[in-house]
Amino acid sequence: MGRPRTNDDTVKDRLIESATEMFATRPRESITIRALAAAAGTATAPVYSLFGGKDGLIAEVRDRAVAGLSQELSAVPTSDDPVADLYALAVAYRRWGREHRHLYTVLFGGVQSFDPSGDVGAADPVRPLIEAIDRARSASALSGDATSIALSLWVTLHGLVTLELAGALDTATAETTFRSAIPAALRGWAVVPRDPLTGLPGGR
């Protein structure tokens, strides 16, 4: 009978959970491997054997956050109305942030950068957003550069979620603001009908 494993998945999960909370609430430079291990109730050796050190543990936390948000957004069904789909994606984004506040803070607090202008991989959380924007542009529901649309929507959404998680907005205020701000951000990119005679906005 072999020796029992000490650096098993349970230890790995405890380290990731402890690291997620610490990186979300403390400056990265102040977090030592000893502190990470102590918070997880283990020795420092598993940090090296499981992750190769603090940087590897940070990468694992980041990857878990990316995967979680990507899974949440990818599960949003598509419909014949891409603008409605964008609103549904915003709802899912906010829900995930509220349910995983530490992962959200780690993901968008400096450990992981958000770059809608970069390459969109299969597991990138921004992919469903870009795809919905592209469908909205193809349907002439939205007009403009896809990256600019994505950024404007994300800035609005991220600001709201960040304020809500920080306690600056209570749930009722955040909900009311969400229901008005997200549609307003989308309307800003809506195709404006033009008068067939003058070419000016306001045509039927």
PDB file of C-alpha atoms in Angstrom:
ATOM      1  CA  MET A   1       0.000   0.000   0.000  1.00  0.00           C
ATOM      2  CA  GLY A   2       1.493   3.318  -1.070  1.00  0.00           C
ATOM      3  CA  ARG A   3       1.949   6.341   1.143  1.00  0.00           C
ATOM      4  CA  PRO A   4      -1.072   8.695   1.258  1.00  0.00           C
ATOM      5  CA  ARG A   5      -0.796  11.800  -0.849  1.00  0.00           C
ATOM      6  CA  THR A   6      -0.407  15.023   1.107  1.00  0.00           C
ATOM      7  CA  ASN A   7      -0.434  17.439  -1.835  1.00  0.00           C
ATOM      8  CA  ASP A   8      -3.748  16.304  -3.219  1.00  0.00           C
ATOM      9  CA  ASP A   9      -6.617  18.175  -4.811  1.00  0.00           C
ATOM     10  CA  THR A  10      -8.000  19.158  -1.408  1.00  0.00           C
ATOM     11  CA  VAL A  11      -4.801  20.997  -0.517  1.00  0.00           C
ATOM     12  CA  LYS A  12      -4.696  22.509  -3.998  1.00  0.00           C
ATOM     13  CA  ASP A  13      -8.260  23.805  -3.690  1.00  0.00           C
ATOM     14  CA  ARG A  14      -7.589  25.230  -0.220  1.00  0.00           C
ATOM     15  CA  LEU A  15      -4.540  27.067  -1.493  1.00  0.00           C
ATOM     16  CA  ILE A  16      -6.427  28.473  -4.476  1.00  0.00           C
ATOM     17  CA  GLU A  17      -9.363  29.604  -2.306  1.00  0.00           C
ATOM     18  CA  SER A  18      -7.076  31.216   0.274  1.00  0.00           C
ATOM     19  CA  ALA A  19      -4.981  32.862  -2.414  1.00  0.00           C
ATOM     20  CA  THR A  20      -8.070  34.190  -4.175  1.00  0.00           C
ATOM     21  CA  GLU A  21      -9.273  35.932  -1.027  1.00  0.00           C
ATOM     22  CA  MET A  22      -5.832  37.283  -0.165  1.00  0.00           C
ATOM     23  CA  PHE A  23      -5.086  38.605  -3.647  1.00  0.00           C
ATOM     24  CA  ALA A  24      -8.516  40.232  -3.739  1.00  0.00           C
ATOM     25  CA  THR A  25      -8.081  42.020  -0.414  1.00  0.00           C
ATOM     26  CA  ARG A  26      -4.352  42.672  -0.042  1.00  0.00           C
ATOM     27  CA  PRO A  27      -1.548  44.106  -2.187  1.00  0.00           C
ATOM     28  CA  ARG A  28       0.166  41.324  -4.096  1.00  0.00           C
ATOM     29  CA  GLU A  29       3.627  42.371  -2.890  1.00  0.00           C
ATOM     30  CA  SER A  30       2.606  41.926   0.744  1.00  0.00           C
ATOM     31  CA  ILE A  31       1.544  38.298   0.304  1.00  0.00           C
ATOM     32  CA  THR A  32       4.255  35.761   1.082  1.00  0.00           C
ATOM     33  CA  ILE A  33       4.300  32.057   0.357  1.00  0.00           C
ATOM     34  CA  ARG A  34       4.371  31.428   4.096  1.00  0.00           C
ATOM     35  CA  ALA A  35       1.216  33.519   4.540  1.00  0.00           C
ATOM     36  CA  LEU A  36      -0.514  31.721   1.684  1.00  0.00           C
ATOM     37  CA  ALA A  37       0.343  28.336   3.161  1.00  0.00           C
ATOM     38  CA  ALA A  38      -0.747  29.348   6.659  1.00  0.00           C
ATOM     39  CA  ALA A  39      -4.089  30.633   5.406  1.00  0.00           C
ATOM     40  CA  ALA A  40      -4.676  27.280   3.699  1.00  0.00           C
ATOM     41  CA  GLY A  41      -3.604  25.325   6.759  1.00  0.00           C
ATOM     42  CA  THR A  42      -0.668  23.663   5.059  1.00  0.00           C
ATOM     43  CA  ALA A  43       3.117  23.928   4.742  1.00  0.00           C
ATOM     44  CA  THR A  44       4.983  25.975   2.149  1.00  0.00           C
ATOM     45  CA  ALA A  45       6.147  22.892   0.242  1.00  0.00           C
ATOM     46  CA  PRO A  46       2.808  22.306  -1.572  1.00  0.00           C
ATOM     47  CA  VAL A  47       2.933  25.831  -2.999  1.00  0.00           C
ATOM     48  CA  TYR A  48       6.081  24.808  -4.841  1.00  0.00           C
ATOM     49  CA  SER A  49       5.171  21.207  -5.628  1.00  0.00           C
ATOM     50  CA  LEU A  50       1.679  22.032  -6.888  1.00  0.00           C
ATOM     51  CA  PHE A  51       2.212  25.447  -8.478  1.00  0.00           C
ATOM     52  CA  GLY A  52       5.940  26.001  -8.781  1.00  0.00           C
ATOM     53  CA  GLY A  53       5.790  29.014  -6.474  1.00  0.00           C
ATOM     54  CA  LYS A  54       3.703  32.122  -5.866  1.00  0.00           C
ATOM     55  CA  ASP A  55       3.551  33.172  -9.521  1.00  0.00           C
ATOM     56  CA  GLY A  56       2.180  29.768 -10.490  1.00  0.00           C
ATOM     57  CA  LEU A  57      -0.475  30.011  -7.785  1.00  0.00           C
ATOM     58  CA  ILE A  58      -1.429  33.480  -9.014  1.00  0.00           C
ATOM     59  CA  ALA A  59      -1.754  32.095 -12.537  1.00  0.00           C
ATOM     60  CA  GLU A  60      -4.000  29.290 -11.250  1.00  0.00           C
ATOM     61  CA  VAL A  61      -6.259  31.802  -9.483  1.00  0.00           C
ATOM     62  CA  ARG A  62      -6.402  33.913 -12.638  1.00  0.00           C
ATOM     63  CA  ASP A  63      -7.183  30.895 -14.803  1.00  0.00           C
ATOM     64  CA  ARG A  64      -9.973  29.812 -12.465  1.00  0.00           C
ATOM     65  CA  ALA A  65     -11.489  33.299 -12.620  1.00  0.00           C
ATOM     66  CA  VAL A  66     -11.253  33.415 -16.414  1.00  0.00           C
ATOM     67  CA  ALA A  67     -12.772  29.949 -16.736  1.00  0.00           C
ATOM     68  CA  GLY A  68     -15.593  30.756 -14.342  1.00  0.00           C
ATOM     69  CA  LEU A  69     -16.644  33.961 -16.070  1.00  0.00           C
ATOM     70  CA  SER A  70     -16.220  32.382 -19.492  1.00  0.00           C
ATOM     71  CA  GLN A  71     -18.468  29.459 -18.503  1.00  0.00           C
ATOM     72  CA  GLU A  72     -21.104  31.831 -17.099  1.00  0.00           C
ATOM     73  CA  LEU A  73     -21.238  33.977 -20.237  1.00  0.00           C
ATOM     74  CA  SER A  74     -21.008  31.057 -22.662  1.00  0.00           C
ATOM     75  CA  ALA A  75     -24.077  29.512 -21.017  1.00  0.00           C
ATOM     76  CA  VAL A  76     -26.227  32.489 -22.014  1.00  0.00           C
ATOM     77  CA  PRO A  77     -28.438  31.307 -24.901  1.00  0.00           C
ATOM     78  CA  THR A  78     -28.565  33.222 -28.166  1.00  0.00           C
ATOM     79  CA  SER A  79     -31.781  34.429 -29.765  1.00  0.00           C
ATOM     80  CA  ASP A  80     -32.934  36.249 -32.862  1.00  0.00           C
ATOM     81  CA  ASP A  81     -32.420  39.556 -31.023  1.00  0.00           C
ATOM     82  CA  PRO A  82     -28.676  40.171 -30.544  1.00  0.00           C
ATOM     83  CA  VAL A  83     -29.263  43.377 -28.565  1.00  0.00           C
ATOM     84  CA  ALA A  84     -31.407  41.439 -26.099  1.00  0.00           C
ATOM     85  CA  ASP A  85     -28.620  38.865 -25.975  1.00  0.00           C
ATOM     86  CA  LEU A  86     -26.148  41.612 -25.034  1.00  0.00           C
ATOM     87  CA  TYR A  87     -28.393  42.621 -22.149  1.00  0.00           C
ATOM     88  CA  ALA A  88     -28.621  38.971 -21.067  1.00  0.00           C
ATOM     89  CA  LEU A  89     -24.818  38.753 -21.153  1.00  0.00           C
ATOM     90  CA  ALA A  90     -24.640  41.849 -18.952  1.00  0.00           C
ATOM     91  CA  VAL A  91     -27.053  40.214 -16.496  1.00  0.00           C
ATOM     92  CA  ALA A  92     -24.887  37.076 -16.388  1.00  0.00           C
ATOM     93  CA  TYR A  93     -21.706  39.135 -15.932  1.00  0.00           C
ATOM     94  CA  ARG A  94     -23.169  41.015 -12.975  1.00  0.00           C
ATOM     95  CA  ARG A  95     -24.532  37.804 -11.435  1.00  0.00           C
ATOM     96  CA  TRP A  96     -21.134  36.097 -11.650  1.00  0.00           C
ATOM     97  CA  GLY A  97     -19.390  39.109 -10.133  1.00  0.00           C
ATOM     98  CA  ARG A  98     -21.822  39.199  -7.214  1.00  0.00           C
ATOM     99  CA  GLU A  99     -21.541  35.451  -6.594  1.00  0.00           C
ATOM    100  CA  HIS A 100     -17.735  35.359  -6.937  1.00  0.00           C
ATOM    101  CA  ARG A 101     -16.640  38.733  -5.620  1.00  0.00           C
ATOM    102  CA  HIS A 102     -13.078  37.688  -4.802  1.00  0.00           C
ATOM    103  CA  LEU A 103     -12.522  36.056  -8.181  1.00  0.00           C
ATOM    104  CA  TYR A 104     -14.022  39.133  -9.832  1.00  0.00           C
ATOM    105  CA  THR A 105     -11.686  41.440  -7.934  1.00  0.00           C
ATOM    106  CA  VAL A 106      -8.675  39.299  -8.804  1.00  0.00           C
ATOM    107  CA  LEU A 107      -9.693  39.132 -12.454  1.00  0.00           C
ATOM    108  CA  PHE A 108     -10.175  42.869 -12.913  1.00  0.00           C
ATOM    109  CA  GLY A 109      -8.025  44.227 -10.129  1.00  0.00           C
ATOM    110  CA  GLY A 110      -4.629  43.977 -11.785  1.00  0.00           C
ATOM    111  CA  VAL A 111      -3.715  40.276 -11.792  1.00  0.00           C
ATOM    112  CA  GLN A 112      -5.504  39.695 -15.097  1.00  0.00           C
ATOM    113  CA  SER A 113      -5.805  42.413 -17.710  1.00  0.00           C
ATOM    114  CA  PHE A 114      -8.907  42.836 -19.830  1.00  0.00           C
ATOM    115  CA  ASP A 115      -8.185  43.654 -23.443  1.00  0.00           C
ATOM    116  CA  PRO A 116     -11.121  43.417 -25.859  1.00  0.00           C
ATOM    117  CA  SER A 117      -8.791  44.486 -28.674  1.00  0.00           C
ATOM    118  CA  GLY A 118      -6.608  41.408 -28.240  1.00  0.00           C
ATOM    119  CA  ASP A 119      -7.032  37.991 -29.795  1.00  0.00           C
ATOM    120  CA  VAL A 120     -10.240  36.323 -28.682  1.00  0.00           C
ATOM    121  CA  GLY A 121      -9.568  32.730 -27.712  1.00  0.00           C
ATOM    122  CA  ALA A 122     -12.116  29.969 -27.335  1.00  0.00           C
ATOM    123  CA  ALA A 123     -12.148  30.314 -23.533  1.00  0.00           C
ATOM    124  CA  ASP A 124     -11.890  34.115 -23.411  1.00  0.00           C
ATOM    125  CA  PRO A 125     -14.778  35.637 -21.416  1.00  0.00           C
ATOM    126  CA  VAL A 126     -15.062  38.446 -23.950  1.00  0.00           C
ATOM    127  CA  ARG A 127     -15.810  36.074 -26.817  1.00  0.00           C
ATOM    128  CA  PRO A 128     -19.601  35.823 -26.292  1.00  0.00           C
ATOM    129  CA  LEU A 129     -19.754  39.612 -26.049  1.00  0.00           C
ATOM    130  CA  ILE A 130     -17.853  40.164 -29.291  1.00  0.00           C
ATOM    131  CA  GLU A 131     -19.948  37.533 -31.070  1.00  0.00           C
ATOM    132  CA  ALA A 132     -23.203  39.182 -29.948  1.00  0.00           C
ATOM    133  CA  ILE A 133     -21.912  42.590 -31.014  1.00  0.00           C
ATOM    134  CA  ASP A 134     -20.939  41.224 -34.419  1.00  0.00           C
ATOM    135  CA  ARG A 135     -24.423  39.743 -34.835  1.00  0.00           C
ATOM    136  CA  ALA A 136     -25.994  43.049 -33.828  1.00  0.00           C
ATOM    137  CA  ARG A 137     -23.859  44.908 -36.346  1.00  0.00           C
ATOM    138  CA  SER A 138     -24.714  42.401 -39.089  1.00  0.00           C
ATOM    139  CA  ALA A 139     -28.405  42.859 -38.295  1.00  0.00           C
ATOM    140  CA  SER A 140     -27.963  46.664 -38.479  1.00  0.00           C
ATOM    141  CA  ALA A 141     -29.094  46.927 -34.864  1.00  0.00           C
ATOM    142  CA  LEU A 142     -25.824  48.504 -33.731  1.00  0.00           C
ATOM    143  CA  SER A 143     -23.329  50.590 -35.650  1.00  0.00           C
ATOM    144  CA  GLY A 144     -19.689  51.203 -34.807  1.00  0.00           C
ATOM    145  CA  ASP A 145     -16.385  49.525 -34.175  1.00  0.00           C
ATOM    146  CA  ALA A 146     -16.874  46.229 -32.283  1.00  0.00           C
ATOM    147  CA  THR A 147     -14.016  46.909 -29.859  1.00  0.00           C
ATOM    148  CA  SER A 148     -15.327  50.388 -29.070  1.00  0.00           C
ATOM    149  CA  ILE A 149     -18.815  49.004 -28.444  1.00  0.00           C
ATOM    150  CA  ALA A 150     -17.406  46.258 -26.206  1.00  0.00           C
ATOM    151  CA  LEU A 151     -15.321  48.717 -24.215  1.00  0.00           C
ATOM    152  CA  SER A 152     -18.143  51.197 -23.681  1.00  0.00           C
ATOM    153  CA  LEU A 153     -20.474  48.454 -22.503  1.00  0.00           C
ATOM    154  CA  TRP A 154     -17.839  46.926 -20.247  1.00  0.00           C
ATOM    155  CA  VAL A 155     -16.865  50.276 -18.708  1.00  0.00           C
ATOM    156  CA  THR A 156     -20.508  50.878 -17.781  1.00  0.00           C
ATOM    157  CA  LEU A 157     -21.005  47.343 -16.483  1.00  0.00           C
ATOM    158  CA  HIS A 158     -17.696  47.091 -14.643  1.00  0.00           C
ATOM    159  CA  GLY A 159     -18.198  50.438 -12.947  1.00  0.00           C
ATOM    160  CA  LEU A 160     -21.617  49.403 -11.712  1.00  0.00           C
ATOM    161  CA  VAL A 161     -20.500  45.982 -10.483  1.00  0.00           C
ATOM    162  CA  THR A 162     -17.411  47.411  -8.785  1.00  0.00           C
ATOM    163  CA  LEU A 163     -19.471  50.022  -6.917  1.00  0.00           C
ATOM    164  CA  GLU A 164     -21.996  47.368  -5.916  1.00  0.00           C
ATOM    165  CA  LEU A 165     -19.331  44.992  -4.601  1.00  0.00           C
ATOM    166  CA  ALA A 166     -17.700  47.838  -2.701  1.00  0.00           C
ATOM    167  CA  GLY A 167     -20.998  48.608  -0.968  1.00  0.00           C
ATOM    168  CA  ALA A 168     -21.327  52.041  -2.556  1.00  0.00           C
ATOM    169  CA  LEU A 169     -24.644  50.960  -4.081  1.00  0.00           C
ATOM    170  CA  ASP A 170     -27.237  48.957  -2.222  1.00  0.00           C
ATOM    171  CA  THR A 171     -28.917  46.106  -4.071  1.00  0.00           C
ATOM    172  CA  ALA A 172     -32.060  48.037  -4.967  1.00  0.00           C
ATOM    173  CA  THR A 173     -30.127  51.048  -6.278  1.00  0.00           C
ATOM    174  CA  ALA A 174     -27.732  48.822  -8.214  1.00  0.00           C
ATOM    175  CA  GLU A 175     -30.642  46.945  -9.784  1.00  0.00           C
ATOM    176  CA  THR A 176     -32.423  50.129 -10.827  1.00  0.00           C
ATOM    177  CA  THR A 177     -29.205  51.610 -12.192  1.00  0.00           C
ATOM    178  CA  PHE A 178     -28.391  48.433 -14.074  1.00  0.00           C
ATOM    179  CA  ARG A 179     -31.797  48.328 -15.758  1.00  0.00           C
ATOM    180  CA  SER A 180     -31.379  51.884 -17.022  1.00  0.00           C
ATOM    181  CA  ALA A 181     -27.623  52.186 -17.649  1.00  0.00           C
ATOM    182  CA  ILE A 182     -27.083  49.071 -19.752  1.00  0.00           C
ATOM    183  CA  PRO A 183     -29.917  49.768 -22.221  1.00  0.00           C
ATOM    184  CA  ALA A 184     -28.729  53.392 -22.422  1.00  0.00           C
ATOM    185  CA  ALA A 185     -25.202  52.250 -23.263  1.00  0.00           C
ATOM    186  CA  LEU A 186     -26.566  49.989 -25.992  1.00  0.00           C
ATOM    187  CA  ARG A 187     -28.823  52.740 -27.370  1.00  0.00           C
ATOM    188  CA  GLY A 188     -25.765  54.902 -27.797  1.00  0.00           C
ATOM    189  CA  TRP A 189     -24.596  52.516 -30.531  1.00  0.00           C
ATOM    190  CA  ALA A 190     -27.995  51.948 -32.103  1.00  0.00           C
ATOM    191  CA  VAL A 191     -28.428  52.619 -35.802  1.00  0.00           C
ATOM    192  CA  VAL A 192     -30.269  55.917 -36.098  1.00  0.00           C
ATOM    193  CA  PRO A 193     -32.869  56.064 -38.909  1.00  0.00           C
ATOM    194  CA  ARG A 194     -32.298  58.916 -41.342  1.00  0.00           C
ATOM    195  CA  ASP A 195     -34.732  60.954 -43.362  1.00  0.00           C
ATOM    196  CA  PRO A 196     -34.545  59.657 -46.959  1.00  0.00           C
ATOM    197  CA  LEU A 197     -34.761  63.221 -48.307  1.00  0.00           C
ATOM    198  CA  THR A 198     -32.389  65.150 -46.072  1.00  0.00           C
ATOM    199  CA  GLY A 199     -30.150  62.320 -44.884  1.00  0.00           C
ATOM    200  CA  LEU A 200     -30.436  63.684 -41.343  1.00  0.00           C
ATOM    201  CA  PRO A 201     -31.226  61.560 -38.282  1.00  0.00           C
ATOM    202  CA  GLY A 202     -34.917  61.237 -37.525  1.00  0.00           C
ATOM    203  CA  GLY A 203     -36.272  59.590 -40.642  1.00  0.00           C
ATOM    204  CA  ARG A 204     -39.052  57.051 -40.420  1.00  0.00           C
TER     205      ARG A 204
END
